[in-house]
PDB file of C-alpha atoms in Angstrom:
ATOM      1  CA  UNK A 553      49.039  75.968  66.126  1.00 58.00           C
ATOM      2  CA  UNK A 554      52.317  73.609  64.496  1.00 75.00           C
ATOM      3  CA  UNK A 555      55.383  74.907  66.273  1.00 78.00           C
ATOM      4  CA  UNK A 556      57.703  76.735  64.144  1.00 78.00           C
ATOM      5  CA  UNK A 557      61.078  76.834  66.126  1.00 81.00           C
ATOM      6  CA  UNK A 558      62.792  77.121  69.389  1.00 83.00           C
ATOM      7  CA  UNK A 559      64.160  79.740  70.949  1.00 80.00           C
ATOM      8  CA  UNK A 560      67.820  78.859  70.651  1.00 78.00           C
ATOM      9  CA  UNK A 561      67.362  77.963  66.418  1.00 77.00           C
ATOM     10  CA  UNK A 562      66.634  74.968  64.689  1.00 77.00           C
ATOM     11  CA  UNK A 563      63.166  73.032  64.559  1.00 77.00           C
ATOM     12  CA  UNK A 564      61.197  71.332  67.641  1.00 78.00           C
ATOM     13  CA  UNK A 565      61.154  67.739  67.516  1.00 74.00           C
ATOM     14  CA  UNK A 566      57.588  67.141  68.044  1.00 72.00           C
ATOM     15  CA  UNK A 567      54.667  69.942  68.019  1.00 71.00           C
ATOM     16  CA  UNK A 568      52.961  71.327  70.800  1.00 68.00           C
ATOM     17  CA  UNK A 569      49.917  68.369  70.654  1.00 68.00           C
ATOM     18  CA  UNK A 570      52.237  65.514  71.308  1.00 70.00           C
ATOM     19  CA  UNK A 571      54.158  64.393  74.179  1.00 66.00           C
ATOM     20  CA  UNK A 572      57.360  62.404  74.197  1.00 69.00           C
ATOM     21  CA  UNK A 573      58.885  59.479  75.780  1.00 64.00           C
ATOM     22  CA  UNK A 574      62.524  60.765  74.778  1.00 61.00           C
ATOM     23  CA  UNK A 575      64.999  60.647  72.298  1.00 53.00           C
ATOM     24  CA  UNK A 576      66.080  57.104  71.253  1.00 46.00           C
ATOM     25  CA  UNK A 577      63.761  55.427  73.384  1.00 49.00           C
ATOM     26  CA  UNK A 578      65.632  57.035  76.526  1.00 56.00           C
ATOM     27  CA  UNK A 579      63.889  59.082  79.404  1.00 67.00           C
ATOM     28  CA  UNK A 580      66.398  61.938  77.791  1.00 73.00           C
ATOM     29  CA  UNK A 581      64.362  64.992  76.925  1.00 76.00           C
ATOM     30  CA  UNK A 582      64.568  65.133  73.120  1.00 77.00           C
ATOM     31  CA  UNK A 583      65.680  68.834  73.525  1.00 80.00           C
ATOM     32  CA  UNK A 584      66.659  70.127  77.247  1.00 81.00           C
ATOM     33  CA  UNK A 585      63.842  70.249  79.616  1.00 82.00           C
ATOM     34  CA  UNK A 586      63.464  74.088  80.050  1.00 83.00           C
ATOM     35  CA  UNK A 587      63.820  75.117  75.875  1.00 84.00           C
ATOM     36  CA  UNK A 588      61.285  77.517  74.793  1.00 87.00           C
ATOM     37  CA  UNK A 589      59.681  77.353  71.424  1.00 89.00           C
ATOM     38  CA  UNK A 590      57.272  79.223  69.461  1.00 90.00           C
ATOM     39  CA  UNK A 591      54.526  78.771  67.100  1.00 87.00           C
ATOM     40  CA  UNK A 592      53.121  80.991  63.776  1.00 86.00           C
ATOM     41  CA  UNK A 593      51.015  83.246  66.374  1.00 87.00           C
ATOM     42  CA  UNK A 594      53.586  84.687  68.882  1.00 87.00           C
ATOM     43  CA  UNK A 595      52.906  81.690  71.093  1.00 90.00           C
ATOM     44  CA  UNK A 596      55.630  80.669  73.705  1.00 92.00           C
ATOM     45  CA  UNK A 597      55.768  77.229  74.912  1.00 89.00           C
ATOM     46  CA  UNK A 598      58.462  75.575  77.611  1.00 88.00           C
ATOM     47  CA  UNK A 599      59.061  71.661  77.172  1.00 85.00           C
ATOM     48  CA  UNK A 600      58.655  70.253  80.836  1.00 84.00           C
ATOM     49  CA  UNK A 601      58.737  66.731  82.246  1.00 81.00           C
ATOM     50  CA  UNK A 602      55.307  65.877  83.079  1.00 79.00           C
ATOM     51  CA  UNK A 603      55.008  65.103  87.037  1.00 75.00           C
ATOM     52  CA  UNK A 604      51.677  63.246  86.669  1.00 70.00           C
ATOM     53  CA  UNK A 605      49.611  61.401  84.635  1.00 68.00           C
ATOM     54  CA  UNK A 606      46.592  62.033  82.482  1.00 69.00           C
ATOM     55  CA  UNK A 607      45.829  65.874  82.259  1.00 79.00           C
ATOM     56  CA  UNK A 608      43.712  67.481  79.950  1.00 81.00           C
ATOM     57  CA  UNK A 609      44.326  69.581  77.297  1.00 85.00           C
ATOM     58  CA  UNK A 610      44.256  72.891  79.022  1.00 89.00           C
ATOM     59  CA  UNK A 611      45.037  71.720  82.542  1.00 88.00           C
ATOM     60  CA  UNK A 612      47.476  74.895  84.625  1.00 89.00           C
ATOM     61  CA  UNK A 613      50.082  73.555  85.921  1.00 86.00           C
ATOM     62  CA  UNK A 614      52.938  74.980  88.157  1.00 84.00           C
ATOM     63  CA  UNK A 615      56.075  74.644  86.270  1.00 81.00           C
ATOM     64  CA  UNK A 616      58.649  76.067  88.719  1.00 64.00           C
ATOM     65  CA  UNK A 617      57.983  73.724  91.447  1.00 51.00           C
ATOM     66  CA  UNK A 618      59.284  72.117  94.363  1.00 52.00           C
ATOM     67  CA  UNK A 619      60.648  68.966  92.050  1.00 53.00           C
ATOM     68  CA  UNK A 620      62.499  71.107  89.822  1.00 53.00           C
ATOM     69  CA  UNK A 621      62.513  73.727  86.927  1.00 56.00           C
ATOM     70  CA  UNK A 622      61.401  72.553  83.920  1.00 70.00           C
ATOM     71  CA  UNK A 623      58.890  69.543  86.135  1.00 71.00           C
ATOM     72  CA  UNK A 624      54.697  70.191  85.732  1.00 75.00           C
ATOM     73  CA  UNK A 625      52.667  69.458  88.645  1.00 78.00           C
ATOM     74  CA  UNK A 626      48.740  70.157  88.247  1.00 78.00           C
ATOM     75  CA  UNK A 627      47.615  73.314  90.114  1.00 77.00           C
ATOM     76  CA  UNK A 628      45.884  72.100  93.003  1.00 72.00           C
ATOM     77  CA  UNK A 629      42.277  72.649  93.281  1.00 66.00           C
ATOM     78  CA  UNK A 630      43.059  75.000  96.818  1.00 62.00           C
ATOM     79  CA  UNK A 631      44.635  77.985  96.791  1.00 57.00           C
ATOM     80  CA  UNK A 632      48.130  76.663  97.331  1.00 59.00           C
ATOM     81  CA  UNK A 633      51.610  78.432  97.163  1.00 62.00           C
ATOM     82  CA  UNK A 634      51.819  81.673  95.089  1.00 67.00           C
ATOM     83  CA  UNK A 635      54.118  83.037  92.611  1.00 69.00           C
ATOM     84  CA  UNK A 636      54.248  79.478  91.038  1.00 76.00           C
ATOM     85  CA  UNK A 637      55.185  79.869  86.969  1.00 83.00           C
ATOM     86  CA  UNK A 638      51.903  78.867  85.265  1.00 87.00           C
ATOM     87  CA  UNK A 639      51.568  77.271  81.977  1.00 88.00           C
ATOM     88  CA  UNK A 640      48.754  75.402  80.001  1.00 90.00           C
ATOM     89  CA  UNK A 641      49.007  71.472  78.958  1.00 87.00           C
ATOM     90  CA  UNK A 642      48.727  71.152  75.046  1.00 85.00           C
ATOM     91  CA  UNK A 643      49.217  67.403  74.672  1.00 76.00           C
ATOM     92  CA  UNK A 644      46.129  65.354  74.963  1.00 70.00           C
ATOM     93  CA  UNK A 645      45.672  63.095  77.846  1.00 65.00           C
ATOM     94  CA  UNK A 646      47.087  59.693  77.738  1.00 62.00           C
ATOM     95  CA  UNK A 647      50.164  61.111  78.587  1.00 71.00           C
ATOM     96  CA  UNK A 648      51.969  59.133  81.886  1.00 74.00           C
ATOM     97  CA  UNK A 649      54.605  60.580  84.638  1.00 74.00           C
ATOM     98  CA  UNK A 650      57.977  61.446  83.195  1.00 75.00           C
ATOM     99  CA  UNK A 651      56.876  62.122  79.812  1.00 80.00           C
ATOM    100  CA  UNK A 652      58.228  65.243  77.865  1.00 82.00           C
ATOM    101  CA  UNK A 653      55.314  67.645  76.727  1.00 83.00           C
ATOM    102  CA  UNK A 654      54.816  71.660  75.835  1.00 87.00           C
ATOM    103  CA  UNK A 655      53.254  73.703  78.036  1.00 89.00           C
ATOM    104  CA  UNK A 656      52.018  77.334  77.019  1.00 92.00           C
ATOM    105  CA  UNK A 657      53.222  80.713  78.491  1.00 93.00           C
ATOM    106  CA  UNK A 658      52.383  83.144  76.514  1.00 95.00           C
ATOM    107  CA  UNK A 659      49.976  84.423  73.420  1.00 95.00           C
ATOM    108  CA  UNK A 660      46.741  83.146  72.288  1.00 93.00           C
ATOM    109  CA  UNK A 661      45.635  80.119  73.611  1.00 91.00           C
ATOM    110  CA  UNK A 662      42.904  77.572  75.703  1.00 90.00           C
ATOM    111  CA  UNK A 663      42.751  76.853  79.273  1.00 91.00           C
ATOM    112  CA  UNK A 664      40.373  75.006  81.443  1.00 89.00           C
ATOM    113  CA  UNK A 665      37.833  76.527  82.569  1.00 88.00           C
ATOM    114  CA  UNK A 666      35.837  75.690  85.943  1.00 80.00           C
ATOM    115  CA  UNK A 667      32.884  76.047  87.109  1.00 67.00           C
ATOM    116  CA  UNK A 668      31.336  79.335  86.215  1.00 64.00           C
ATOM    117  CA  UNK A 669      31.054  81.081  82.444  1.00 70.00           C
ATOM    118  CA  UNK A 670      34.006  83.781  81.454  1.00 71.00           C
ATOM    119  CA  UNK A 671      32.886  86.660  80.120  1.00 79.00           C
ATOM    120  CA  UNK A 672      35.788  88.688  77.687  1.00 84.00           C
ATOM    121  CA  UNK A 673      38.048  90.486  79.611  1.00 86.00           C
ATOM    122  CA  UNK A 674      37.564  89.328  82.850  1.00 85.00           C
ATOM    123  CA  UNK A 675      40.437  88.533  85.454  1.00 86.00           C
ATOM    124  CA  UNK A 676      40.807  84.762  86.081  1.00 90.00           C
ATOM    125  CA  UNK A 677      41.640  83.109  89.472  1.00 89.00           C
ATOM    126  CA  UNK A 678      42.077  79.659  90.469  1.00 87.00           C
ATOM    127  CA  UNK A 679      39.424  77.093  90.912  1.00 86.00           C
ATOM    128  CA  UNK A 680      38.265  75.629  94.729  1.00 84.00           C
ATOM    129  CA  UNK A 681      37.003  73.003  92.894  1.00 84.00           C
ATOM    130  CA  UNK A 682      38.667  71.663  89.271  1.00 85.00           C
ATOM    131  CA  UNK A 683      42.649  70.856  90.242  1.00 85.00           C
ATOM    132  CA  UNK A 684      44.198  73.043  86.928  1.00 87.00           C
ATOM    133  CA  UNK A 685      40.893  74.968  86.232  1.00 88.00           C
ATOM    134  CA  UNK A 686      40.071  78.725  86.301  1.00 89.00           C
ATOM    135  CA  UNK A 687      37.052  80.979  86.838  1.00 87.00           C
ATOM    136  CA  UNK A 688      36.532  84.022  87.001  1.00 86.00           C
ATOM    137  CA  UNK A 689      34.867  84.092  90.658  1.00 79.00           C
ATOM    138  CA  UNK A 690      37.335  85.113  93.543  1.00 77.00           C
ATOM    139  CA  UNK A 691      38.058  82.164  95.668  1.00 76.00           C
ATOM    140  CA  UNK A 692      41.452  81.005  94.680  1.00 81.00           C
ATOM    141  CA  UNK A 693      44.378  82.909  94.065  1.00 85.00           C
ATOM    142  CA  UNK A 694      44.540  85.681  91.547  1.00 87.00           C
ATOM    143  CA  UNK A 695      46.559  84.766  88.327  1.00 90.00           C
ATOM    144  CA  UNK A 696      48.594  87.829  87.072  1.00 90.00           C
ATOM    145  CA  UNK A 697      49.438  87.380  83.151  1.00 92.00           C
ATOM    146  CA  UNK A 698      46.305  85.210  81.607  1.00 92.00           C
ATOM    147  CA  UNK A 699      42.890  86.938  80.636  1.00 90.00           C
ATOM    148  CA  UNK A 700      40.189  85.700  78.907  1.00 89.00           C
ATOM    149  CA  UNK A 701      39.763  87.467  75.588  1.00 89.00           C
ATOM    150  CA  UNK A 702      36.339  86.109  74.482  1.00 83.00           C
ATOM    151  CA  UNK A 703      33.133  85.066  76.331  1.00 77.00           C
ATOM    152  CA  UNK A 704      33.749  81.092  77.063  1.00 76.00           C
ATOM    153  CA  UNK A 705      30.724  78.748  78.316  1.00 70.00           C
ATOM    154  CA  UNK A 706      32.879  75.205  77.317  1.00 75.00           C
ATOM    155  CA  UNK A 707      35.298  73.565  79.035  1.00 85.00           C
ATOM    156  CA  UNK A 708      37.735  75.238  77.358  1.00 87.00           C
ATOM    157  CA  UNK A 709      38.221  79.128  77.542  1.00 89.00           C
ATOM    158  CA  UNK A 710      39.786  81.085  75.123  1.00 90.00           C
ATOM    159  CA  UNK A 711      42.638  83.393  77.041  1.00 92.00           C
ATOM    160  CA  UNK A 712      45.641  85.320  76.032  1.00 94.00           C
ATOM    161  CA  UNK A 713      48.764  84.164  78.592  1.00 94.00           C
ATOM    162  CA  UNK A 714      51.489  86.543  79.128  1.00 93.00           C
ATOM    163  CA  UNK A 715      53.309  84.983  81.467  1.00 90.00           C
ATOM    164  CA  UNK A 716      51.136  84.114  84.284  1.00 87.00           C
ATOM    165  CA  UNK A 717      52.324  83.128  87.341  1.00 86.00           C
ATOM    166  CA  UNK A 718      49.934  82.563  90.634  1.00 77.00           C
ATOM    167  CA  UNK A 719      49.397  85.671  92.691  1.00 75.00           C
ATOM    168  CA  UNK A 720      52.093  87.085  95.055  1.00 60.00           C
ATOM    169  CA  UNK A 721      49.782  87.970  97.920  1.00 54.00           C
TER     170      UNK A 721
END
């Protein structure tokens, strides 16, 4: 899906598939890190500075971290610290560190899915084994807010995000 407009008015200045370098040529964000945009769907997206380089499409990552709001760091494939932010990766990889991309919060979307089959409905946790995967056998944390809403065997699942954030345990 194109996105349509951000939160505080006006148009996005790239869509939710590509990342950016920054306005100008700069390292400035070509919006503030942090703005919130939507597409046709009811899809929310926040534009972070990507802490790492080459994701997939897909790929969780925590984006109220340690480095800052509005920074993405990959999930770790562990069960690491809880009540991170979550959001989903939309820009291809190729992408390096300190790029500016859109990362998924809420509505219909894909995530990455790990190493067993989702069936629809089912609660999703994270994985031991893919670093920004889920699956929906217990063995990482819990994430509150993101459920699959169709069977998924591929790499990608299909999931609804309402603001998922790793569990609070």
């Amino acid at each position: 899906m194109g996105l349509t407009r951000l939160a505080d008015g006006g148009a996005p200045p790239f869509d939710s598939t590509a990342v950016s370098t920054g306005s100008a040529g700069t390292t400035r964000a070509p919006v503030p890190v942090g703005s919130r945009a939507y597409d046709s769907s009811g899809g929310e997206y926040i534009l972070c500075r990507l802490a790492s380089t080459g994701s997939a499409v897909g790929t969780l990552h925590s984006i109220n971290s340690s480095i800052g709001y509005g920074h993405a760091v990959v999930v770790p494939a562990s069960t690491g610290t809880t009540g991170s932010i979550l959001g989903a990766k939309m820009s291809p990889a190729g992408n390096t560190t300190n790029d500016y991309g859109w990362f998924q919060i809420y509505g219909p979307g894909t995530v990455l899915g790990g190493s067993t089959a989702g069936a629809a409905g089912s609660n999703l946790f994270m994985s031991t084994v893919t670093a920004g995967a889920v699956e929906t056998a217990s063995g990482g944390l819990a994430i509150d807010g993101l459920q699959t809403v169709s069977s998924n065997a591929s790499s990608l699942w299909n999931v609804f995000f309402s603001h998922p954030v790793k569990q609070i345990v």
